[in-house]
Short mmCIF file of C-alpha atoms in Angstrom, two decimals:
data_model
loop_
_atom_site.label_atom_id
_atom_site.label_comp_id
_atom_site.label_asym_id
_atom_site.label_seq_id
_atom_site.Cartn_x
_atom_site.Cartn_y
_atom_site.Cartn_z
CA MET A 817 0.00 0.00 0.00
CA PRO A 818 1.34 3.43 -0.95
CA THR A 819 2.99 6.04 1.25
CA LEU A 820 2.44 9.73 0.50
CA SER A 821 5.56 11.84 0.80
CA PHE A 822 6.04 15.58 0.71
CA HIS A 823 9.74 16.34 0.47
CA GLN A 824 11.10 19.86 0.92
CA LEU A 825 8.07 21.26 -0.88
CA THR A 826 8.32 24.96 -1.66
CA LYS A 827 5.79 27.00 -3.56
CA HIS A 828 5.90 30.69 -4.38
CA TYR A 829 3.06 32.68 -5.92
CA GLY A 830 4.90 35.79 -6.98
CA PRO A 831 6.33 37.33 -3.82
CA VAL A 832 4.16 35.17 -1.57
CA THR A 833 5.65 31.98 -0.15
CA VAL A 834 2.87 29.47 0.44
CA LEU A 835 5.04 26.45 1.14
CA ASP A 836 8.53 26.67 2.53
CA GLY A 837 10.35 23.35 2.60
CA PHE A 838 7.34 21.40 3.80
CA THR A 839 8.17 17.76 4.50
CA ALA A 840 5.75 15.11 5.76
CA THR A 841 4.51 11.60 5.13
CA ALA A 842 1.23 9.69 5.35
CA LEU A 843 1.51 5.97 5.92
CA PRO A 844 -0.61 3.05 4.73
CA GLY A 845 -3.08 1.63 7.19
CA ARG A 846 -3.32 4.98 8.95
CA VAL A 847 -5.67 7.93 8.88
CA THR A 848 -3.46 11.01 8.77
CA ALA A 849 -5.12 14.31 9.58
CA PHE A 850 -3.61 17.37 7.95
CA LEU A 851 -4.21 20.43 10.09
CA GLY A 852 -3.45 24.10 9.73
CA VAL A 853 -5.14 27.46 9.83
CA ASN A 854 -6.54 29.01 6.67
CA GLY A 855 -3.69 29.93 4.34
CA ALA A 856 -1.21 27.59 6.05
CA GLY A 857 -0.62 25.67 2.81
CA LYS A 858 -2.85 22.60 3.19
CA THR A 859 -4.77 22.85 -0.05
CA THR A 860 -1.69 23.88 -2.02
CA SER A 861 0.18 20.83 -0.71
CA MET A 862 -2.69 18.57 -1.68
CA ARG A 863 -3.00 20.15 -5.12
CA ILE A 864 0.70 19.59 -5.72
CA MET A 865 0.37 15.98 -4.56
CA LEU A 866 -2.43 15.53 -7.11
CA GLY A 867 -0.59 17.18 -10.00
CA LEU A 868 -2.94 20.17 -10.09
CA ALA A 869 -0.16 22.61 -9.21
CA ASP A 870 3.58 22.51 -9.71
CA PRO A 871 5.98 23.09 -6.83
CA THR A 872 8.63 25.75 -7.10
CA SER A 873 10.99 23.14 -5.68
CA GLY A 874 10.77 19.84 -3.86
CA GLU A 875 8.41 17.05 -4.72
CA ALA A 876 5.28 15.23 -3.65
CA THR A 877 5.07 11.54 -4.46
CA ILE A 878 3.01 8.40 -4.01
CA ASP A 879 5.45 5.59 -3.26
CA GLY A 880 8.15 7.63 -4.94
CA VAL A 881 6.13 8.36 -8.08
CA ARG A 882 4.64 11.73 -8.99
CA TYR A 883 0.87 11.65 -9.52
CA ALA A 884 1.24 12.74 -13.12
CA ASP A 885 3.53 9.77 -13.79
CA LEU A 886 1.07 7.16 -12.51
CA PRO A 887 -0.30 5.10 -15.42
CA HIS A 888 -3.87 5.19 -14.09
CA PRO A 889 -3.80 7.81 -11.33
CA THR A 890 -7.43 7.58 -10.26
CA ARG A 891 -7.01 3.84 -9.71
CA VAL A 892 -4.31 4.61 -7.15
CA VAL A 893 -5.51 7.85 -5.56
CA GLY A 894 -9.05 8.95 -4.89
CA ALA A 895 -9.36 12.67 -4.27
CA VAL A 896 -11.93 15.02 -2.85
CA LEU A 897 -10.94 18.64 -3.32
CA ASP A 898 -13.28 21.45 -4.17
CA GLN A 899 -13.84 20.02 -7.64
CA GLY A 900 -17.25 20.79 -8.99
CA PHE A 901 -19.99 18.93 -10.77
CA HIS A 902 -21.82 19.87 -13.91
CA PRO A 903 -25.17 21.02 -12.51
CA ASN A 904 -27.14 19.48 -15.37
CA ARG A 905 -25.48 16.06 -15.26
CA SER A 906 -27.11 13.36 -13.16
CA ALA A 907 -25.26 11.76 -10.28
CA ARG A 908 -25.35 8.41 -12.11
CA ASN A 909 -23.84 9.91 -15.24
CA HIS A 910 -21.21 11.69 -13.16
CA ILE A 911 -20.13 8.37 -11.66
CA ARG A 912 -20.19 6.72 -15.10
CA LEU A 913 -18.02 9.53 -16.49
CA THR A 914 -15.57 9.11 -13.62
CA ALA A 915 -15.48 5.35 -14.25
CA ARG A 916 -14.71 5.92 -17.92
CA GLN A 917 -11.92 8.29 -16.91
CA ALA A 918 -10.48 5.62 -14.64
CA GLY A 919 -10.85 2.97 -17.31
CA VAL A 920 -13.04 0.76 -15.14
CA SER A 921 -16.52 -0.63 -15.63
CA ALA A 922 -19.35 1.79 -14.92
CA ASP A 923 -21.69 -1.03 -13.87
CA MET A 924 -21.15 -0.27 -10.19
CA ALA A 925 -22.47 3.30 -10.46
CA ASP A 926 -25.84 2.62 -8.83
CA ASP A 927 -24.35 0.38 -6.14
CA LEU A 928 -21.78 3.01 -5.27
CA LEU A 929 -24.40 5.74 -5.07
CA HIS A 930 -26.61 3.52 -2.94
CA ARG A 931 -23.69 2.85 -0.60
CA PHE A 932 -23.35 6.60 -0.01
CA GLY A 933 -27.05 7.18 0.47
CA LEU A 934 -27.62 8.62 -2.97
CA GLY A 935 -29.41 5.68 -4.56
CA ALA A 936 -32.73 7.49 -4.76
CA ALA A 937 -31.04 10.56 -6.24
CA ALA A 938 -29.02 8.71 -8.88
CA GLY A 939 -31.04 10.09 -11.77
CA ARG A 940 -31.34 13.61 -10.41
CA ARG A 941 -29.33 16.58 -11.64
CA VAL A 942 -26.45 17.37 -9.30
CA GLY A 943 -27.39 21.06 -9.46
CA GLY A 944 -30.27 20.28 -7.10
CA PHE A 945 -28.11 18.52 -4.51
CA SER A 946 -27.43 19.85 -1.02
CA LEU A 947 -23.84 20.45 0.10
CA GLY A 948 -23.89 17.22 2.07
CA MET A 949 -25.11 15.25 -0.96
CA ARG A 950 -22.36 16.79 -3.06
CA GLN A 951 -19.78 15.76 -0.49
CA ARG A 952 -21.05 12.21 -0.54
CA LEU A 953 -21.07 12.20 -4.34
CA ALA A 954 -17.51 13.53 -4.32
CA LEU A 955 -16.41 10.71 -2.05
CA ALA A 956 -18.26 8.14 -4.14
CA SER A 957 -16.47 9.53 -7.21
CA ALA A 958 -13.13 9.25 -5.47
CA LEU A 959 -13.75 5.54 -4.89
CA VAL A 960 -14.72 4.68 -8.45
CA GLY A 961 -11.23 3.49 -9.37
CA ASP A 962 -10.97 1.38 -6.18
CA PRO A 963 -7.91 3.36 -5.03
CA SER A 964 -5.56 2.49 -2.19
CA VAL A 965 -5.01 6.15 -1.23
CA LEU A 966 -7.52 8.84 -0.34
CA VAL A 967 -6.60 12.53 -0.38
CA LEU A 968 -9.49 14.48 1.08
CA ASP A 969 -9.69 18.23 1.54
CA GLU A 970 -12.33 19.12 4.12
CA PRO A 971 -14.48 16.03 3.43
CA LEU A 972 -16.63 16.61 6.50
CA ASN A 973 -17.87 20.03 5.38
CA GLY A 974 -21.60 20.10 4.88
CA LEU A 975 -22.23 16.67 6.38
CA ASP A 976 -24.88 16.28 9.05
CA PRO A 977 -24.01 14.42 12.28
CA ASP A 978 -25.09 11.09 10.79
CA GLY A 979 -23.06 11.80 7.69
CA ILE A 980 -19.99 12.64 9.75
CA ARG A 981 -20.35 9.45 11.73
CA GLU A 982 -20.70 7.41 8.54
CA MET A 983 -17.68 9.16 7.07
CA ARG A 984 -15.62 8.38 10.18
CA ARG A 985 -16.62 4.73 9.98
CA PHE A 986 -15.79 4.61 6.32
CA LEU A 987 -12.36 6.21 6.74
CA ARG A 988 -11.58 3.87 9.63
CA SER A 989 -12.49 0.80 7.62
CA PHE A 990 -10.56 2.06 4.59
CA ALA A 991 -7.40 2.50 6.67
CA ASP A 992 -7.95 -0.77 8.54
CA ALA A 993 -8.01 -2.51 5.16
CA GLY A 994 -4.53 -1.11 4.54
CA GLY A 995 -5.44 2.06 2.68
CA THR A 996 -3.73 5.42 3.13
CA VAL A 997 -6.00 8.26 4.20
CA PHE A 998 -4.77 11.85 4.18
CA LEU A 999 -7.43 14.36 5.09
CA SER A 1000 -7.57 18.00 6.02
CA SER A 1001 -10.26 19.36 8.28
CA HIS A 1002 -11.04 22.22 10.60
CA LEU A 1003 -13.32 20.03 12.71
CA LEU A 1004 -10.73 19.14 15.31
CA SER A 1005 -13.00 17.05 17.52
CA GLU A 1006 -13.98 14.91 14.54
CA VAL A 1007 -10.35 14.63 13.50
CA ALA A 1008 -9.36 13.52 16.95
CA ALA A 1009 -12.00 10.80 16.80
CA VAL A 1010 -10.76 9.24 13.59
CA ALA A 1011 -7.10 10.15 13.00
CA ASP A 1012 -4.14 7.92 13.85
CA ASP A 1013 -1.52 10.50 12.91
CA LEU A 1014 -1.35 14.26 12.69
CA VAL A 1015 0.53 16.53 10.34
CA VAL A 1016 0.31 20.19 11.34
CA ILE A 1017 1.41 22.83 8.87
CA HIS A 1018 1.90 26.47 9.72
CA ARG A 1019 3.07 29.22 7.39
CA GLY A 1020 4.08 26.64 4.82
CA THR A 1021 6.33 24.59 7.05
CA LEU A 1022 5.85 21.53 9.20
CA ALA A 1023 4.83 22.50 12.71
CA ALA A 1024 4.33 19.01 14.12
CA ALA A 1025 3.89 15.45 12.99
CA GLY A 1026 3.36 12.12 14.66
CA PRO A 1027 0.82 9.75 16.15
CA VAL A 1028 -2.14 11.47 17.75
CA HIS A 1029 -1.50 9.86 21.13
CA ASP A 1030 2.05 11.25 21.16
CA ILE A 1031 0.92 14.79 20.40
CA VAL A 1032 -2.32 14.87 22.34
CA THR A 1033 -1.63 13.52 25.80
CA ASP A 1034 -4.18 12.56 28.42
CA ASP A 1035 -4.17 15.97 30.08
CA THR A 1036 -4.66 17.95 26.86
CA ASP A 1037 -7.02 18.00 23.90
CA LEU A 1038 -6.36 18.47 20.20
CA GLU A 1039 -7.85 21.95 20.16
CA SER A 1040 -5.49 23.33 22.80
CA VAL A 1041 -2.50 21.47 21.38
CA PHE A 1042 -3.26 22.85 17.92
CA HIS A 1043 -3.63 26.35 19.33
CA ASP A 1044 -0.28 26.08 21.10
CA LEU A 1045 1.43 24.68 18.02
CA ILE A 1046 0.44 27.41 15.63
CA HIS A 1047 1.36 30.09 18.13
CA SER A 1048 4.80 28.64 18.62
CA THR A 1049 7.59 29.27 16.15
CA ASP A 1050 9.41 26.14 17.19
CA THR A 1051 8.98 23.18 14.91
CA GLN A 1052 8.23 19.99 16.75
CA GLU A 1053 8.98 16.52 15.55
CA VAL A 1054 7.48 13.86 17.72
CA TRP A 1055 7.69 10.78 15.55
CA SER A 1056 8.95 8.08 17.83
CA MET B 263 -6.45 9.74 -27.35
CA ARG B 264 -9.46 7.70 -28.46
CA THR B 265 -10.50 7.26 -24.82
CA LEU B 266 -10.17 10.97 -24.13
CA VAL B 267 -12.24 11.84 -27.20
CA SER B 268 -14.93 9.37 -26.14
CA LEU B 269 -14.92 11.03 -22.69
CA GLU B 270 -15.48 14.41 -24.28
CA LEU B 271 -18.35 13.02 -26.33
CA TYR B 272 -19.82 11.45 -23.19
CA LYS B 273 -19.62 14.79 -21.37
CA LEU B 274 -21.51 16.44 -24.22
CA ARG B 275 -24.07 13.64 -24.40
CA THR B 276 -24.89 13.85 -20.71
CA THR B 277 -25.55 17.59 -20.55
CA PRO B 278 -28.17 19.58 -22.44
CA ALA B 279 -25.94 22.20 -24.09
CA ALA B 280 -24.99 20.11 -27.11
CA TRP B 281 -28.53 18.88 -27.71
CA VAL B 282 -29.97 22.38 -27.36
CA SER B 283 -27.34 23.72 -29.77
CA LEU B 284 -28.15 20.98 -32.26
CA GLY B 285 -31.86 21.67 -32.03
CA ILE B 286 -31.42 25.43 -32.40
CA THR B 287 -29.12 24.95 -35.38
CA LEU B 288 -31.53 22.67 -37.21
CA VAL B 289 -34.59 24.82 -36.51
CA LEU B 290 -32.91 28.12 -37.37
CA GLY B 291 -31.12 26.59 -40.36
CA MET B 292 -34.31 25.24 -41.90
CA ALA B 293 -36.21 28.43 -41.10
CA SER B 294 -33.51 30.57 -42.70
CA VAL B 295 -33.51 28.47 -45.86
CA ALA B 296 -37.28 28.86 -46.20
CA ALA B 297 -37.20 32.57 -45.39
CA ASN B 298 -34.26 33.35 -47.68
CA ALA B 299 -35.78 31.38 -50.55
CA LEU B 300 -39.39 32.46 -50.27
CA VAL B 301 -39.35 35.99 -48.85
CA PRO B 302 -38.46 38.38 -51.67
CA SER B 303 -36.10 41.21 -50.83
CA PRO B 304 -36.49 44.48 -52.74
CA GLY B 305 -33.60 44.91 -55.17
CA GLY B 306 -32.32 41.44 -54.28
CA PRO B 307 -31.20 38.75 -56.69
CA ALA B 308 -33.68 37.04 -58.98
CA PHE B 309 -35.34 33.89 -57.70
CA GLY B 310 -33.24 30.85 -58.61
CA SER B 311 -30.15 32.88 -59.60
CA THR B 312 -26.70 31.96 -58.30
CA ASP B 313 -26.76 34.80 -55.78
CA HIS B 314 -30.28 33.89 -54.64
CA VAL B 315 -29.39 30.22 -54.10
CA ASN B 316 -26.12 31.19 -52.43
CA HIS B 317 -28.08 33.38 -50.01
CA THR B 318 -30.61 30.59 -49.41
CA LEU B 319 -27.90 28.05 -48.60
CA SER B 320 -25.89 30.33 -46.33
CA VAL B 321 -26.34 28.18 -43.21
CA SER B 322 -22.61 27.80 -42.60
CA ALA B 323 -22.53 31.18 -40.84
CA LEU B 324 -24.97 29.72 -38.33
CA THR B 325 -23.16 26.41 -37.89
CA SER B 326 -19.80 28.16 -37.62
CA MET B 327 -20.97 30.44 -34.84
CA VAL B 328 -22.70 27.57 -33.03
CA MET B 329 -19.49 25.55 -33.18
CA LEU B 330 -17.49 28.55 -31.99
CA ALA B 331 -19.73 28.70 -28.93
CA MET B 332 -19.58 24.92 -28.52
CA GLY B 333 -15.79 24.97 -28.62
CA VAL B 334 -15.73 27.65 -25.94
CA LEU B 335 -18.16 25.69 -23.77
CA VAL B 336 -16.18 22.45 -24.06
CA VAL B 337 -13.17 24.09 -22.39
CA ALA B 338 -14.32 27.20 -20.51
CA GLY B 339 -17.46 25.40 -19.33
CA GLU B 340 -15.24 23.00 -17.40
CA TYR B 341 -13.61 25.92 -15.60
CA ARG B 342 -16.99 27.54 -14.98
CA HIS B 343 -18.37 24.43 -13.30
CA ARG B 344 -14.99 23.50 -11.78
CA THR B 345 -15.15 20.07 -13.41
CA ILE B 346 -11.74 20.70 -14.98
CA MET B 347 -10.07 19.41 -11.81
CA GLN B 348 -11.80 16.05 -12.16
CA THR B 349 -10.71 16.00 -15.79
CA PHE B 350 -7.07 16.70 -14.89
CA LEU B 351 -7.18 14.19 -12.04
CA GLY B 352 -8.16 11.56 -14.60
CA GLU B 353 -5.60 12.72 -17.19
CA PRO B 354 -2.84 14.86 -15.67
CA ARG B 355 -1.19 15.43 -19.06
CA ARG B 356 -3.06 18.60 -19.93
CA ALA B 357 -1.87 18.83 -23.50
CA ARG B 358 -3.60 15.52 -24.21
CA VAL B 359 -6.83 16.82 -22.67
CA LEU B 360 -6.73 19.98 -24.78
CA ALA B 361 -5.89 17.96 -27.90
CA ALA B 362 -8.81 15.61 -27.24
CA LYS B 363 -11.16 18.55 -26.88
CA ALA B 364 -9.85 20.02 -30.15
CA VAL B 365 -10.25 16.73 -32.02
CA THR B 366 -13.76 16.25 -30.62
CA VAL B 367 -14.92 19.71 -31.62
CA LEU B 368 -13.27 19.48 -35.05
CA GLY B 369 -15.16 16.27 -35.72
CA LEU B 370 -18.45 17.57 -34.40
CA GLY B 371 -18.02 20.80 -36.34
CA ALA B 372 -17.47 18.94 -39.59
CA LEU B 373 -20.52 16.77 -38.91
CA LEU B 374 -22.74 19.68 -37.90
CA GLY B 375 -21.61 21.82 -40.83
CA ALA B 376 -22.01 19.05 -43.38
CA GLY B 377 -25.21 17.72 -41.88
CA THR B 378 -26.93 21.07 -41.60
CA PHE B 379 -25.89 22.02 -45.13
CA GLY B 380 -27.20 18.69 -46.40
CA ILE B 381 -30.59 19.33 -44.80
CA ALA B 382 -30.59 22.91 -46.10
CA TYR B 383 -29.74 21.71 -49.59
CA ALA B 384 -32.52 19.11 -49.56
CA GLU B 385 -34.98 21.74 -48.38
CA ALA B 386 -33.78 24.15 -51.06
CA VAL B 387 -34.15 21.53 -53.79
CA VAL B 388 -37.77 21.00 -52.76
CA ILE B 389 -38.55 24.73 -52.56
CA TYR B 390 -36.89 25.66 -55.84
CA GLY B 391 -38.23 22.54 -57.58
CA ALA B 392 -41.76 23.46 -56.58
CA ARG B 393 -41.25 26.78 -58.34
CA GLY B 394 -39.79 25.31 -61.51
CA VAL B 395 -36.07 25.61 -60.75
CA HIS B 396 -34.83 22.05 -61.00
CA SER B 397 -31.08 22.64 -61.17
CA LEU B 398 -29.42 24.91 -58.63
CA PRO B 399 -26.78 27.10 -60.34
CA VAL B 400 -24.12 26.79 -57.62
CA ASP B 401 -21.13 24.56 -56.95
CA VAL B 402 -22.86 22.46 -54.30
CA ALA B 403 -19.76 20.38 -53.52
CA GLN B 404 -17.71 23.51 -52.77
CA LEU B 405 -20.40 24.94 -50.51
CA TRP B 406 -20.90 21.60 -48.76
CA ILE B 407 -17.20 21.09 -48.11
CA GLY B 408 -16.82 24.75 -47.18
CA ALA B 409 -19.60 24.47 -44.59
CA ALA B 410 -17.97 21.43 -43.01
CA VAL B 411 -14.47 22.93 -42.98
CA ALA B 412 -15.55 26.37 -41.72
CA SER B 413 -17.69 24.91 -38.93
CA ALA B 414 -14.91 22.57 -37.82
CA LEU B 415 -12.28 25.31 -37.79
CA TYR B 416 -14.53 27.79 -35.99
CA GLY B 417 -15.05 25.08 -33.38
CA LEU B 418 -11.29 24.77 -33.02
CA VAL B 419 -11.01 28.54 -32.59
CA GLY B 420 -13.69 28.28 -29.89
CA VAL B 421 -11.68 25.62 -28.03
CA ALA B 422 -8.62 27.87 -28.16
CA LEU B 423 -10.51 30.94 -26.95
CA GLY B 424 -12.09 28.90 -24.17
CA ALA B 425 -8.66 27.68 -23.06
CA LEU B 426 -7.22 31.19 -23.17
CA THR B 427 -10.02 32.98 -21.33
CA ARG B 428 -11.47 30.16 -19.18
CA ASN B 429 -14.60 32.31 -19.24
CA THR B 430 -17.56 31.29 -21.38
CA VAL B 431 -19.25 34.67 -21.54
CA ALA B 432 -16.07 36.64 -22.24
CA ALA B 433 -14.94 34.22 -24.93
CA ILE B 434 -18.29 34.00 -26.74
CA VAL B 435 -19.10 37.70 -26.52
CA GLY B 436 -15.55 38.62 -27.52
CA ALA B 437 -15.55 36.28 -30.50
CA ILE B 438 -18.96 37.36 -31.75
CA THR B 439 -18.00 41.01 -31.32
CA TRP B 440 -14.83 40.44 -33.33
CA VAL B 441 -16.51 38.50 -36.13
CA MET B 442 -19.83 40.33 -36.48
CA ILE B 443 -18.88 43.89 -35.58
CA ILE B 444 -15.17 44.41 -36.18
CA GLU B 445 -14.60 42.10 -39.15
CA VAL B 446 -17.94 41.92 -40.96
CA GLY B 447 -19.37 45.24 -39.80
CA ILE B 448 -16.32 47.50 -40.09
CA LEU B 449 -13.26 46.00 -41.75
CA ALA B 450 -15.13 44.24 -44.58
CA SER B 451 -16.28 47.61 -45.95
CA ALA B 452 -13.47 49.88 -44.71
CA LEU B 453 -10.49 47.65 -45.49
CA PRO B 454 -11.72 44.77 -47.67
CA GLU B 455 -8.21 43.91 -48.89
CA VAL B 456 -7.24 43.26 -45.27
CA ALA B 457 -10.54 41.72 -44.17
CA GLN B 458 -10.34 38.94 -46.75
CA TRP B 459 -7.30 37.54 -44.94
CA LEU B 460 -8.98 37.52 -41.53
CA PRO B 461 -10.95 34.56 -40.10
CA ALA B 462 -14.44 35.75 -41.03
CA GLY B 463 -13.30 36.90 -44.48
CA ALA B 464 -11.73 33.53 -45.15
CA ALA B 465 -14.84 31.72 -43.93
CA ILE B 466 -17.10 33.80 -46.18
CA ALA B 467 -14.84 33.08 -49.14
CA LEU B 468 -14.89 29.40 -48.30
CA THR B 469 -18.66 29.17 -48.09
CA SER B 470 -19.85 31.55 -50.80
CA VAL B 471 -20.30 31.63 -54.57
CA GLY B 472 -21.45 34.32 -56.98
CA THR B 473 -21.30 38.02 -56.14
CA ALA B 474 -20.68 37.33 -52.45
CA ALA B 475 -17.38 35.67 -53.36
CA HIS B 476 -16.17 38.43 -55.68
CA GLY B 477 -12.99 40.04 -54.43
CA MET B 478 -12.55 37.28 -51.88
CA LEU B 479 -9.86 34.63 -51.67
CA ALA B 480 -10.14 31.45 -53.73
CA PRO B 481 -11.79 28.64 -51.73
CA THR B 482 -8.61 26.60 -51.34
CA THR B 483 -6.62 29.65 -50.27
CA ALA B 484 -9.41 30.64 -47.89
CA ALA B 485 -9.37 27.16 -46.35
CA LEU B 486 -5.63 27.40 -45.81
CA VAL B 487 -5.89 30.90 -44.34
CA LEU B 488 -8.68 29.86 -41.95
CA THR B 489 -6.71 26.76 -40.97
CA GLY B 490 -3.70 28.97 -40.32
CA TRP B 491 -5.71 31.28 -38.06
CA ALA B 492 -7.20 28.33 -36.16
CA LEU B 493 -3.78 26.76 -35.65
CA LEU B 494 -2.20 30.08 -34.65
CA ILE B 495 -4.85 30.80 -32.02
CA SER B 496 -4.65 27.18 -30.83
CA GLY B 497 -0.88 27.45 -30.52
CA ILE B 498 -1.20 30.62 -28.45
CA ALA B 499 -3.81 28.93 -26.27
CA ALA B 500 -1.60 25.89 -25.75
CA ARG B 501 1.39 28.08 -24.95
CA PHE B 502 -0.37 30.15 -22.31
CA SER B 503 -3.08 27.89 -20.91
CA LEU B 504 -1.32 24.59 -20.27
CA THR B 505 1.04 25.91 -17.64
CA ARG B 506 -1.58 27.92 -15.74
CA GLU B 507 -2.97 26.19 -12.68
CA ALA B 508 -6.45 24.76 -12.76
CA HIS B 509 -8.90 25.97 -10.16
#
């Protein structure tokens, strides 16, 4: 199962440095939460990992291979970013299109939609979907190629409590089956409930990384630890 | 490349824009043939003359503009709906994606141009035949090929403009303004010797016979000039759009 690696990733947009030598990994069989305040560099890191942006220097790889060099990338990595949907395309046809892109059979479209609670909406235009339904459709799309890695940017946004619980269960089972999960979220309590490892980025550099139980001890909580981390200029490395 | 082209066709099949465009083209095309043939214009060409038939069969302007818009939508529409990220996740080599879109629109443009002209020609044969004109005095093969080529190349220009602007409204309004107002409305009368070498001038030369083609480029030259413009704009689009990040 693949390991995600960010190695000395630097990204400049004109005079603005978004990433500054960011280095981190996400391991197979683990749910790795990627935390940082707005503008810390989370989405840019993920976009570089997925070949949607080029780094100024450094590299992001999946088992040593850049996303763009994977023969069938969506069969290796499933991604949920803020990609959109054509409002006039049905959910079923969206899944079928994604399957064609991945080069896999589209026969599972209805089953996949049913699994994510969208079976009854399969024939409906996505333009009429709620935010939560779109999130579930995005995750269903990410799974079309039966990937071994999930890269998810704020996948819990818009989900109701039941949806969040189902998402947690799903991510847990995906990682327990050996998959690599790398997700960003601002919902720290939800992250704490599902993540095995944390990667905290601040101002484009690694602020902390390691197993959750090493960073969040019994007498603290993730929220206070996160607050302390991003207000400290000292980089911590707590991988044991 | 075949897979990417089939994906583009699937995208078009599963959204209404292409079907609406096809319906509008057929309805307007057939209506314009009937109107141009049957509604007399004061001081216009005699019924059944070369100029009259040329005017009647002038549906390639419609199909060319429809394909221009379609080309824009195929690229800029993906940025508008943010589906371009899903496209690039599936095929990270962006040049291949842009090439597939170009090939798809070229093919559809040729089909739409040829198909619409074929329907227009059949309609014209019936209308003129009913009024005693049984042989149309135009080079039908030239007009037919011209309609297919012009529609395909305008589609390619649309793809390029869509890639450059990533904005459907800006690209379509800008292109129509250039063609209808600047080229046809101003330059064609003010500087005809220049206008004939521009995209709209070349397209008119390619799809016209009789008086409308006087002073214009020869059809083969016009086809080459229009191809040159389409390739030039496509090259500029490839140069500047492929390295920009997709959002």
